[in-house]
Tab-separated table of C-alpha atoms in Angstrom:
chain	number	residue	atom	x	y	z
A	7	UNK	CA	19.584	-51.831	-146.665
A	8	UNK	CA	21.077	-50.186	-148.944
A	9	UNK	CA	22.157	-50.475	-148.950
A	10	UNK	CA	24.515	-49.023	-153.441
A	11	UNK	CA	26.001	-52.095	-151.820
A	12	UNK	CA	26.229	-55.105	-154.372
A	13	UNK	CA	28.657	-57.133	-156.736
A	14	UNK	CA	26.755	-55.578	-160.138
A	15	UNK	CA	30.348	-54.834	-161.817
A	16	UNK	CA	29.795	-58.826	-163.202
A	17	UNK	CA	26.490	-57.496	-164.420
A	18	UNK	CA	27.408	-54.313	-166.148
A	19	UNK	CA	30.347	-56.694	-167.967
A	20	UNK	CA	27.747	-59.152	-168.909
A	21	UNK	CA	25.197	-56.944	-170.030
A	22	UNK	CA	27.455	-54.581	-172.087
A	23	UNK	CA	29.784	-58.135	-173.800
A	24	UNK	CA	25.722	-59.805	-173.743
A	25	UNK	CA	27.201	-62.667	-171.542
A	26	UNK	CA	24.778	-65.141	-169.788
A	27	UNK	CA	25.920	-64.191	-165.862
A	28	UNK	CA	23.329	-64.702	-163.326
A	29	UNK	CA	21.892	-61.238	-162.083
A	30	UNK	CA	23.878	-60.037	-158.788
A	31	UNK	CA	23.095	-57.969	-155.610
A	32	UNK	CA	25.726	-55.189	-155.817
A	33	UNK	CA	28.704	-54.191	-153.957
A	34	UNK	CA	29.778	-50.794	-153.783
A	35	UNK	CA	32.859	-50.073	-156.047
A	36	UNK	CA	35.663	-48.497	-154.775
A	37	UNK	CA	35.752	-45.028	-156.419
A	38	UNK	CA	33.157	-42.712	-156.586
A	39	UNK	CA	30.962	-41.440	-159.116
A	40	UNK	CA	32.267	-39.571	-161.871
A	41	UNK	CA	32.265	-36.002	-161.669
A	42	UNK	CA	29.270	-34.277	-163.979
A	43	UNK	CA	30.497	-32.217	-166.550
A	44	UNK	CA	27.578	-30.311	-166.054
A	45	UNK	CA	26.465	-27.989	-163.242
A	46	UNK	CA	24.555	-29.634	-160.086
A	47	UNK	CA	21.308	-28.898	-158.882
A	48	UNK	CA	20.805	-26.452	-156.287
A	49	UNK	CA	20.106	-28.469	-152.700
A	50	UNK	CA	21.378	-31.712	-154.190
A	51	UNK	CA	24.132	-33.636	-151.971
A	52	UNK	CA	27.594	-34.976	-152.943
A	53	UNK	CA	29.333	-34.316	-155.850
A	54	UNK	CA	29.310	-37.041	-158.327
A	55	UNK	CA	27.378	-37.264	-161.511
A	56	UNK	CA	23.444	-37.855	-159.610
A	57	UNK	CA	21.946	-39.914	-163.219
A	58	UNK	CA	21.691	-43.163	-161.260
A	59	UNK	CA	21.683	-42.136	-157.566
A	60	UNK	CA	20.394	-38.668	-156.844
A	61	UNK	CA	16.975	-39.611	-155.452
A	62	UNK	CA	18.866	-41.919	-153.612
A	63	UNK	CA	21.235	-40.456	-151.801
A	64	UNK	CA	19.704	-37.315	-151.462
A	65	UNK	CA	17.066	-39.795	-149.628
A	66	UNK	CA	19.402	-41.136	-147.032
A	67	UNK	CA	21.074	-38.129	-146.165
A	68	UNK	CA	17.790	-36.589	-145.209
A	69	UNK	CA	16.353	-39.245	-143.612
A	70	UNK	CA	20.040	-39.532	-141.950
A	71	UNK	CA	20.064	-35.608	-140.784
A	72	UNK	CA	16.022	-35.906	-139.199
A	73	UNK	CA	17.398	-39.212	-137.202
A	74	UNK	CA	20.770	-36.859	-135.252
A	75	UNK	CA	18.155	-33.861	-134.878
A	76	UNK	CA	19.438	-31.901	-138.054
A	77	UNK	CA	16.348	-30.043	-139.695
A	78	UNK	CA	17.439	-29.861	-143.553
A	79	UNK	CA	17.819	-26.602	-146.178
A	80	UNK	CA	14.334	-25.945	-147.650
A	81	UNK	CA	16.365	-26.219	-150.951
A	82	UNK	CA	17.150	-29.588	-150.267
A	83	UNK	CA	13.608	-30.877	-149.597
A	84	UNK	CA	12.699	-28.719	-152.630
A	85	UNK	CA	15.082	-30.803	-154.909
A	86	UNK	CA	13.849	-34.257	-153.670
A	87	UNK	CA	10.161	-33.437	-153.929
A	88	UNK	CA	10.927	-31.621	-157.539
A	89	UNK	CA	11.927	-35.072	-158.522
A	90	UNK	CA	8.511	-36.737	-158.404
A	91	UNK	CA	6.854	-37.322	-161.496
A	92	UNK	CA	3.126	-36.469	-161.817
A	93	UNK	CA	2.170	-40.172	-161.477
A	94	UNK	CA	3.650	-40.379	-158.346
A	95	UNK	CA	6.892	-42.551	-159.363
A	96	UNK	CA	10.248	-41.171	-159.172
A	97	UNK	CA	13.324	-41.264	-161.718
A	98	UNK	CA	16.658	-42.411	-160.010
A	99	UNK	CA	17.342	-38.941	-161.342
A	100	UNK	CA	15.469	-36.123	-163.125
A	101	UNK	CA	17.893	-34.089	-164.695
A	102	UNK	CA	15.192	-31.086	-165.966
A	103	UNK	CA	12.274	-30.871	-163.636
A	104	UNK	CA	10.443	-28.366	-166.018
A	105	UNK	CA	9.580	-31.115	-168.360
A	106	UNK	CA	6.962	-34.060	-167.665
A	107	UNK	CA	8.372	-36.740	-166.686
A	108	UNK	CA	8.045	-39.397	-170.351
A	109	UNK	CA	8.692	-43.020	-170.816
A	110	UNK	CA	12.365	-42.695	-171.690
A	111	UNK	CA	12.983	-41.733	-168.111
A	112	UNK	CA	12.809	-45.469	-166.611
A	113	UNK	CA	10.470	-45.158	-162.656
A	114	UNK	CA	12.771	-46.516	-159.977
A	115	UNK	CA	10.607	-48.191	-156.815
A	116	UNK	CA	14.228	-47.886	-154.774
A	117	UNK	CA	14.075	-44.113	-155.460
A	118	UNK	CA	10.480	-43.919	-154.618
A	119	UNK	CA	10.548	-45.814	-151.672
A	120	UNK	CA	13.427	-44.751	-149.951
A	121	UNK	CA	11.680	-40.646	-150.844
A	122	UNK	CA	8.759	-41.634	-149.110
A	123	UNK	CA	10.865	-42.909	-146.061
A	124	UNK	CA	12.830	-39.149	-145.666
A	125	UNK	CA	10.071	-37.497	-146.417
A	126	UNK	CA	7.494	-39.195	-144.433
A	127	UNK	CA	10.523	-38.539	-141.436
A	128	UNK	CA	10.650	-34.869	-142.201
A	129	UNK	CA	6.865	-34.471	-142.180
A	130	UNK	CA	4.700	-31.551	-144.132
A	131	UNK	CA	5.183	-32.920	-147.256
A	132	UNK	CA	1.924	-35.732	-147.333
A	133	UNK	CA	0.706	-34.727	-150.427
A	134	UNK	CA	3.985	-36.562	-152.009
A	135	UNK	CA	4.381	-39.277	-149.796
A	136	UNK	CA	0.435	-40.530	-150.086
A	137	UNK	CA	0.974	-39.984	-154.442
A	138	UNK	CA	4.079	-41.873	-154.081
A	139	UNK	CA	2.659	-44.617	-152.045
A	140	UNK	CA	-0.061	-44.582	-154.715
A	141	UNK	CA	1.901	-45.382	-157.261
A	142	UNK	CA	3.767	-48.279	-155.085
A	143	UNK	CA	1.112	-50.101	-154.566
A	144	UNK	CA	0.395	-49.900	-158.112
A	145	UNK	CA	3.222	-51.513	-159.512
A	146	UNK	CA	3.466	-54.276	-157.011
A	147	UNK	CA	4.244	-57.965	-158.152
A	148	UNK	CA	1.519	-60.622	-157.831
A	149	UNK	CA	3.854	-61.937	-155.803
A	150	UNK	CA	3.985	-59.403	-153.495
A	151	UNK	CA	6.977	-57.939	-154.151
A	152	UNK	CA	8.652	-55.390	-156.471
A	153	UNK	CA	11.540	-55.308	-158.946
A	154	UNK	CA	14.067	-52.434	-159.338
A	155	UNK	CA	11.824	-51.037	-162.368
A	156	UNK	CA	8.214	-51.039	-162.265
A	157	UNK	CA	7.525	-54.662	-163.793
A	158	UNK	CA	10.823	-56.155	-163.061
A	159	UNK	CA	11.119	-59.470	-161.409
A	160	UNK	CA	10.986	-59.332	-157.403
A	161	UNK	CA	13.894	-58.590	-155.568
A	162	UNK	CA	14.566	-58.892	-151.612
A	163	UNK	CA	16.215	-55.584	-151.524
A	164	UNK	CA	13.602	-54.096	-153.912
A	165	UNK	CA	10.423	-55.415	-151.590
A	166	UNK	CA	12.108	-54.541	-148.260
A	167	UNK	CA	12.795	-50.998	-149.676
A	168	UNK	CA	8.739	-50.433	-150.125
A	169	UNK	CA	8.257	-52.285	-146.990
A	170	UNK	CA	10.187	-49.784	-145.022
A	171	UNK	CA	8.789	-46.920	-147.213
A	172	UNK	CA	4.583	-48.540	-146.578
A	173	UNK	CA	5.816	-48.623	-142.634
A	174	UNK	CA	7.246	-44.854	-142.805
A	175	UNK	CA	4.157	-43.415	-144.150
A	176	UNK	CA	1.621	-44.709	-141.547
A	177	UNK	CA	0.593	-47.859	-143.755
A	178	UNK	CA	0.509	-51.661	-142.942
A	179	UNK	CA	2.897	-53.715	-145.061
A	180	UNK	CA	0.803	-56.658	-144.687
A	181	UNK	CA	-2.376	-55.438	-145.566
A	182	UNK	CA	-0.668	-53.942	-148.789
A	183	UNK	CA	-2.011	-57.169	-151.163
A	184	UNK	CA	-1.541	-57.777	-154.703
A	185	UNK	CA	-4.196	-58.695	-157.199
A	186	UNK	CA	-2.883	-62.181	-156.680
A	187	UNK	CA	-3.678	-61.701	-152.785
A	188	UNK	CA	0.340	-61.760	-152.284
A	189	UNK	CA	1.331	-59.741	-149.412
A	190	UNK	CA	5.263	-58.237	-149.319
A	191	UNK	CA	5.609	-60.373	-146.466
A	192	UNK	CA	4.404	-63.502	-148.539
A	193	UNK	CA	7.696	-62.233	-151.787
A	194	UNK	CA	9.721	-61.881	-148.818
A	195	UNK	CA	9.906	-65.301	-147.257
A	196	UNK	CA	10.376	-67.090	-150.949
A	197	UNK	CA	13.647	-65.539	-150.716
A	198	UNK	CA	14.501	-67.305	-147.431
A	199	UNK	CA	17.187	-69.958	-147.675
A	200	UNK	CA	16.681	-73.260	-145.136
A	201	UNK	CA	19.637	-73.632	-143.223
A	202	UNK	CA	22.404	-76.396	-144.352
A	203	UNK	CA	24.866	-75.772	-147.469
A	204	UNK	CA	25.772	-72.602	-148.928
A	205	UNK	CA	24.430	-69.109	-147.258
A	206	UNK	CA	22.107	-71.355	-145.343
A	207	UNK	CA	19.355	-68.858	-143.462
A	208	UNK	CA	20.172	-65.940	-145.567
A	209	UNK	CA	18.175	-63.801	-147.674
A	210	UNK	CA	18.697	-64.242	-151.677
A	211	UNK	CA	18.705	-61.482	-154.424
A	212	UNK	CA	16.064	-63.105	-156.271
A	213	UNK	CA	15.395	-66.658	-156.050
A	214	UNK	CA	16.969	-67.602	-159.245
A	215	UNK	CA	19.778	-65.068	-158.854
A	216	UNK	CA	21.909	-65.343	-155.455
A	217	UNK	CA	23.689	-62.459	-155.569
A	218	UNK	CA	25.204	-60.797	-152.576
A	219	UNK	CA	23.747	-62.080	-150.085
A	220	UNK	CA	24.813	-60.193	-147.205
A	221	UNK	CA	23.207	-57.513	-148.863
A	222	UNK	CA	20.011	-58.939	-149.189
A	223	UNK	CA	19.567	-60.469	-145.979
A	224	UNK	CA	20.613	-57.354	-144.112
A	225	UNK	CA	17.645	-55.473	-146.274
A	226	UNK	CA	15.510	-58.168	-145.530
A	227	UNK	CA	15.902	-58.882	-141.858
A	228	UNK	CA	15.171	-55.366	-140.880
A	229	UNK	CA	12.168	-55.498	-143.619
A	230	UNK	CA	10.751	-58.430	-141.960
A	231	UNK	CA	10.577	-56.247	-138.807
A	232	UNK	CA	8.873	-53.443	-140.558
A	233	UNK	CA	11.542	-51.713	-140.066
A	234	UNK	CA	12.880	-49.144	-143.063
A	235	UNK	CA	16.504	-47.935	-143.565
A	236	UNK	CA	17.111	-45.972	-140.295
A	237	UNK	CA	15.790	-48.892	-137.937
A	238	UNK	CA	16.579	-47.836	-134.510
A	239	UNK	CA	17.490	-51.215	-133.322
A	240	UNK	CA	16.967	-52.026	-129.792
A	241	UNK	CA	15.391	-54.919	-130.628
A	242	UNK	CA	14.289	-57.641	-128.169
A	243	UNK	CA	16.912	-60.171	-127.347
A	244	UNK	CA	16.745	-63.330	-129.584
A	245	UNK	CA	17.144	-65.907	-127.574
A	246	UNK	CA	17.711	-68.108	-129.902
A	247	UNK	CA	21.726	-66.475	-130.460
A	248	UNK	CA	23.149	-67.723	-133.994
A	249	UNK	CA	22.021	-70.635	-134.155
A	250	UNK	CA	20.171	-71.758	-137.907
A	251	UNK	CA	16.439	-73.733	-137.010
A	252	UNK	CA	14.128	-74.625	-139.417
A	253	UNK	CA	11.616	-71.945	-140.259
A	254	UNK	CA	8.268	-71.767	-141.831
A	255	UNK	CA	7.922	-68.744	-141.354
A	256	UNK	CA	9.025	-65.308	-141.494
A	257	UNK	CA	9.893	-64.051	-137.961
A	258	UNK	CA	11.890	-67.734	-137.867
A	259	UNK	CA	13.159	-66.777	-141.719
A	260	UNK	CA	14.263	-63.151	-139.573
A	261	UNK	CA	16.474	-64.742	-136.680
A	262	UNK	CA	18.316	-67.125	-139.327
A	263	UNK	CA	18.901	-64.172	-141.685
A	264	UNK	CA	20.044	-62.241	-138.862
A	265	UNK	CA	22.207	-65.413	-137.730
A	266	UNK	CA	24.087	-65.824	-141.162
A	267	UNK	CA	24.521	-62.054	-140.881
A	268	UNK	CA	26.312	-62.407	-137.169
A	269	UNK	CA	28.148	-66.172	-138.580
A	270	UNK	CA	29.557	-64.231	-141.373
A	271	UNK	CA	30.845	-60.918	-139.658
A	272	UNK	CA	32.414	-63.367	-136.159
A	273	UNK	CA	35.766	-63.507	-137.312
A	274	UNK	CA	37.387	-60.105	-139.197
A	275	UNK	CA	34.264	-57.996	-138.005
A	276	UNK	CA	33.493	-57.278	-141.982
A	277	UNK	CA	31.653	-58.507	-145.082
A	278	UNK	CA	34.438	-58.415	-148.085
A	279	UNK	CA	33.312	-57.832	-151.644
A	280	UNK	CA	33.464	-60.746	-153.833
A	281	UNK	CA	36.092	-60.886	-156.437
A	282	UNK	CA	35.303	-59.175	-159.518
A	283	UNK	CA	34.921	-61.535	-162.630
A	284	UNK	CA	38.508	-62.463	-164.035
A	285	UNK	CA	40.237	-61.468	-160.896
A	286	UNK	CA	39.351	-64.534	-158.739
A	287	UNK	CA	43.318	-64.067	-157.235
A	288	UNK	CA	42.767	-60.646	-156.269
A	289	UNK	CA	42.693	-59.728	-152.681
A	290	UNK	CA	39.339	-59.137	-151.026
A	291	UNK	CA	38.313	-55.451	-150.311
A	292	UNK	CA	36.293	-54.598	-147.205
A	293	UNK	CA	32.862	-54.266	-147.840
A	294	UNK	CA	32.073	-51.169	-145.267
A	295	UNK	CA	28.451	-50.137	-146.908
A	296	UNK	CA	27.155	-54.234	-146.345
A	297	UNK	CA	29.162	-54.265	-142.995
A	298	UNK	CA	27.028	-50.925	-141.704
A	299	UNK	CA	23.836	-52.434	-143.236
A	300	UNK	CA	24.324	-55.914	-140.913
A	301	UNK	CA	24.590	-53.954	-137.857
A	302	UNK	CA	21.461	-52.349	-138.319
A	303	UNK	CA	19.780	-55.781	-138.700
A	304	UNK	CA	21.185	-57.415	-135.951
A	305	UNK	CA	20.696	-54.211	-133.458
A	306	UNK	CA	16.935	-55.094	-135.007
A	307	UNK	CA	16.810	-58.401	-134.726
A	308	UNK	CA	17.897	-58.137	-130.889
A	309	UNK	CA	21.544	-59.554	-131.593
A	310	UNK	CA	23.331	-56.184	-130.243
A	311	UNK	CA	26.028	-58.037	-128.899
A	312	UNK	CA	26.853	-59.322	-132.184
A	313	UNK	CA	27.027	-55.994	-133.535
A	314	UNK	CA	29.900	-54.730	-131.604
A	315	UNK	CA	32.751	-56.061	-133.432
A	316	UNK	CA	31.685	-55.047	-136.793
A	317	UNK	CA	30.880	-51.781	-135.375
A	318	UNK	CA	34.592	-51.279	-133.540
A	319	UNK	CA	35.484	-52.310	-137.170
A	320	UNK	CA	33.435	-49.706	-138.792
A	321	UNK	CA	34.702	-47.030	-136.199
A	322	UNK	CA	38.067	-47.906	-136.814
A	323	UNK	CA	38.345	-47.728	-140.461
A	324	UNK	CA	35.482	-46.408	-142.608
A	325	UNK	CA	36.563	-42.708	-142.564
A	326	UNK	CA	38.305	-42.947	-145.722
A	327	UNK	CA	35.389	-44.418	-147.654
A	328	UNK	CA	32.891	-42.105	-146.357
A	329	UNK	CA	35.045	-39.700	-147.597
A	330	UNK	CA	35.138	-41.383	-150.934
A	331	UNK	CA	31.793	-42.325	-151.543
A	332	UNK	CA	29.766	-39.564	-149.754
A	333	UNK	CA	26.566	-38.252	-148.543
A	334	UNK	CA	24.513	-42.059	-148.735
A	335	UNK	CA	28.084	-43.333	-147.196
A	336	UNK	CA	27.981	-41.359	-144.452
A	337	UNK	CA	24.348	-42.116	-143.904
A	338	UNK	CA	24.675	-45.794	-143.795
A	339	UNK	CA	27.461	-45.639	-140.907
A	340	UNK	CA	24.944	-42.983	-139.453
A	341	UNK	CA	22.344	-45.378	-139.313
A	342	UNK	CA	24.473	-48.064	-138.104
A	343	UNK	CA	25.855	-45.972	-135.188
A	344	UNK	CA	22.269	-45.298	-133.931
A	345	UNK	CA	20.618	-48.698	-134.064
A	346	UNK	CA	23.769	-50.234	-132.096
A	347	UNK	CA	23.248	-47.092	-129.807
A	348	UNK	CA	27.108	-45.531	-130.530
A	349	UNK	CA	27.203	-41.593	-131.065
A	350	UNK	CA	27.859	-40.620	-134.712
A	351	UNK	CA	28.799	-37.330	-133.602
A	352	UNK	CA	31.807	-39.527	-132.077
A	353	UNK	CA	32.564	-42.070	-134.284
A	354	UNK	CA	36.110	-43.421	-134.343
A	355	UNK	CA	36.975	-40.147	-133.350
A	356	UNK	CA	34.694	-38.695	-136.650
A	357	UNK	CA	31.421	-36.458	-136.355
A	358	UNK	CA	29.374	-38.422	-139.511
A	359	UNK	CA	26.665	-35.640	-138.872
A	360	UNK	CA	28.960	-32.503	-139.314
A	361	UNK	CA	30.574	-34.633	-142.547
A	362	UNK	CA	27.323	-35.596	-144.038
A	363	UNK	CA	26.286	-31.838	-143.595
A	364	UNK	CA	29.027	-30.753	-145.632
A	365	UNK	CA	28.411	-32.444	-148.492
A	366	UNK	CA	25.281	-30.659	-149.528
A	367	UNK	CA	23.752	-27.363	-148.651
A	368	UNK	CA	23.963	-26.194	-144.916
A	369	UNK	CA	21.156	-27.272	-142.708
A	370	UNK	CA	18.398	-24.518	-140.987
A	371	UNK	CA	19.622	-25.985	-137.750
A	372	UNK	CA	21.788	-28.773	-135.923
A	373	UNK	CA	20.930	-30.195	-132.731
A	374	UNK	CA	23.508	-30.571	-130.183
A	375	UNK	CA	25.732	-33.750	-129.861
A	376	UNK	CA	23.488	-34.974	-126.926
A	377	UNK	CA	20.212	-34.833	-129.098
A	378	UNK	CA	21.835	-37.170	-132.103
A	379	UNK	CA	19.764	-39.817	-130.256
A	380	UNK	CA	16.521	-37.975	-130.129
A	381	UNK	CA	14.526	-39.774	-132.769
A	382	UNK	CA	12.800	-43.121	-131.783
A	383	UNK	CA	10.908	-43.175	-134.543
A	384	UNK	CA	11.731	-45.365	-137.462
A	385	UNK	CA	11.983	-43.420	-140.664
A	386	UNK	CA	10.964	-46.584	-142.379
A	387	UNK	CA	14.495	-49.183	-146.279
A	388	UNK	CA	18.359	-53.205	-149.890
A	389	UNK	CA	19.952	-52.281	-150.338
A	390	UNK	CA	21.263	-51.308	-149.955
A	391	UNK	CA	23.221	-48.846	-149.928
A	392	UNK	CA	26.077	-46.338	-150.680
A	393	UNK	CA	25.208	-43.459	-153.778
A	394	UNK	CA	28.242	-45.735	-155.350
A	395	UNK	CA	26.709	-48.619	-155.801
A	396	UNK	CA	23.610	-46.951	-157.109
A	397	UNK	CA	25.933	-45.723	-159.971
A	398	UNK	CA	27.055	-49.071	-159.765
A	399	UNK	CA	23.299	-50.223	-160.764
A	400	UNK	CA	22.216	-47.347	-163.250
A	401	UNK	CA	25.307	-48.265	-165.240
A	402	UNK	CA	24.179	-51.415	-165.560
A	403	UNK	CA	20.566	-50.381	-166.451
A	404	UNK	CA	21.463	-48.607	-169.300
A	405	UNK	CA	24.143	-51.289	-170.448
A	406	UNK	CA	20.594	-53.910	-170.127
A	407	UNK	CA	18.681	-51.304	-172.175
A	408	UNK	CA	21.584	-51.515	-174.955
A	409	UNK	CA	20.984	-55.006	-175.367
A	410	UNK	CA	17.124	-55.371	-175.034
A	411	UNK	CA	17.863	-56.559	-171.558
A	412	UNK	CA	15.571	-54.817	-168.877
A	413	UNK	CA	17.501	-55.398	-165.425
A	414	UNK	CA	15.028	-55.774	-162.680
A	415	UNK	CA	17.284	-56.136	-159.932
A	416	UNK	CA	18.280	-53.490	-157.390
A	417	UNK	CA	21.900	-51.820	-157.207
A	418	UNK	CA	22.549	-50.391	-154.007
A	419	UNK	CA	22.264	-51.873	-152.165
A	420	UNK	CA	28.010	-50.507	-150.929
A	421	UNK	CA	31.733	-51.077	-150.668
């Protein structure tokens, strides 16, 4: 749940040299975005250059400040609904809002979806989140699902993104069918792995393309609830623990995902990032955005015990990446801290909600540390996914276009 959180350096590389590597989920990199040369938008969080992740993160750290009781600047609602274009799609990034949106500015359903979900939270603006929706439905797969770009491929982080966003804004996910009669549900479960062998029960990228599949599964798991990317967990105890059974469908697809999630994340209490390509020696690095993103699905999945340790984890030593990475950072442990029912006002000893806050223009108001937990409603999304990784994936869209290679697949989804 983007969560952006995915291994994509190997597809930047292989898009840019035109090397044959399987598409990848992404992990978040390490460093943040550039800084723009240019000046920012007014209302706009963080500080990095915005081309391939200002929807986004603005998105999360909305939808992050309505779920601890933090009503946002007017300026920056203003710049997220500015970004719409008049078909109802957004940009990852619209750099001059007084011009129509054209086709050289490539529609982003990640964007779109995860707009809808803040904005749908925030309430007053339905006139964007029904034109948005619109334009959602109108792009879907026959499968089902949706790609990164309008068109693309289906993607489990890309379909549980527009799940969450259909769920935010009043609608039913499964009645959402494609001219094929494909529900998102239906895209959803061909990503499902049977148990046995490698990543057995988890949730892949694409079905040709693996990826990262903590990533995916994560996104998926809390999709498959109709959930979106501030689930509030509290979900009713599997029974069933973390234990892989055979599923044909995809609440029994759900508890596996959520198993290989809980399997994985048993022993160090954290997802790593795989190697990058040509530096198969090099030491694993944490992956904290993936890590937050798991403990949202298993809080949602009813596994809350399992959620502890990567949370302790998380509490322990994720200040210096939300730091790093910024405003979609700080929303993912935000969102992880409320579904496993910790206070992100107190968070190993960090108030996430006065950091996020800081990064962007100062809120009309901030509730008090006891009403953090006042929202129990679900403000609906792969990603997954730090504003990093989403860098991470617009790099790697424009290397594709360089080549005559349209990449389909979704970037957050976070280091």
């Amino acid at each position: 749940m983007t969560t952006v959180r995915r291994g994509a350096a190997a597809l930047v590389v292989s898009a840019v040299l035109g090397l044959s590597a399987a598409p990848a989920a992404f992990a978040a990199p390490s460093a943040p975005s550039p800084t723009p040369s240019v000046e920012l938008p007014a209302g706009l969080y963080g500080k990095g250059d915005p081309t391939y992740d200002g929807v986004w993160r603005q998105s999360l750290a909305l939808l992050a400040q309505d779920t601890a009781g933090v009503k946002p600047a007017d300026a920056a609602v203003a710049f997220l609904t500015g970004q719409q274009c008049a078909g109802g799609g957004f940009p990852s990034y619209r750099a001059d809002t007084a011009k129509d949106c054209d086709a050289k500015l490539p529609l982003d359903t990640n964007a779109g979806a995860a707009a809808v979900q803040a904005l749908a939270a925030l309430g007053g603006q339905d006139a964007v989140v029904d034109k948005t929706v619109g334009w959602l439905k109108s792009v879907q797969n026959e499968d089902g699902g949706w790609g990164y770009n309008p068109g693309g491929a289906s993607d489990a982080n890309s379909t549980s993104v527009v799940i969450g966003a259909l769920a935010a804004a009043g609608e039913q996910p499964a009645a959402a069918r494609s001219k094929g009669g494909k529900t998102p549900y239906d895209a959803l479960l061909t990503f499902a792995k049977p148990c046995g062998g490698q990543d057995g029960g988890a949730f892949v990228y694409q079905v040709a393309s693996p990826g990262i599949v903590a990533d995916s599964t994560a996104a998926a798991v809390i999709a498959a609830h109709g959930k979106g990317l501030a689930a509030a967990g509290g979900g009713t105890k599997d029974a069933k623990g973390t234990a892989c059974e055979k599923a044909t469908d995809l609440e029994g697809a759900a508890h596996n995902g959520a198993a290989y999630l809980a399997n994985g994340l048993a022993a160090k209490g954290h997802f790593d990032t795989p190697p990058m390509p040509g530096a198969e020696d090099s030491a694993p690095a944490p992956d904290f955005g993936n890590t937050a993103d798991a403990i949202v699905a298993l809080s949602t999945q009813g596994l809350a015990e399992q959620a502890k340790k990567p949370l302790s984890w998380l509490q322990q030593n994720s200040a210096a990446w939300a730091e790093q990475n910024g405003p979609a950072a700080y929303a993912q442990l935000i969102f992880a801290a409320r579904a496993a029912g910790a206070d992100p006002r107190s968070f190993g000893g960090q108030d996430l909600v006065a950091a996020l806050n800081a990064t962007g223009p100062a809120p009309q108001a901030a509730a008090s540390p006891s009403a953090s937990a006042k929202s129990e409603k679900d403000s609906g999304d792969s990603s997954d996914s730090s504003s990093s990784t989403w860098w991470i994936v617009g790099v790697f869209f424009v290397a594709a276009v360089g080549v005559g290679f349209l990449f389909s697949g979704r970037r957050k989804n976070q280091s």
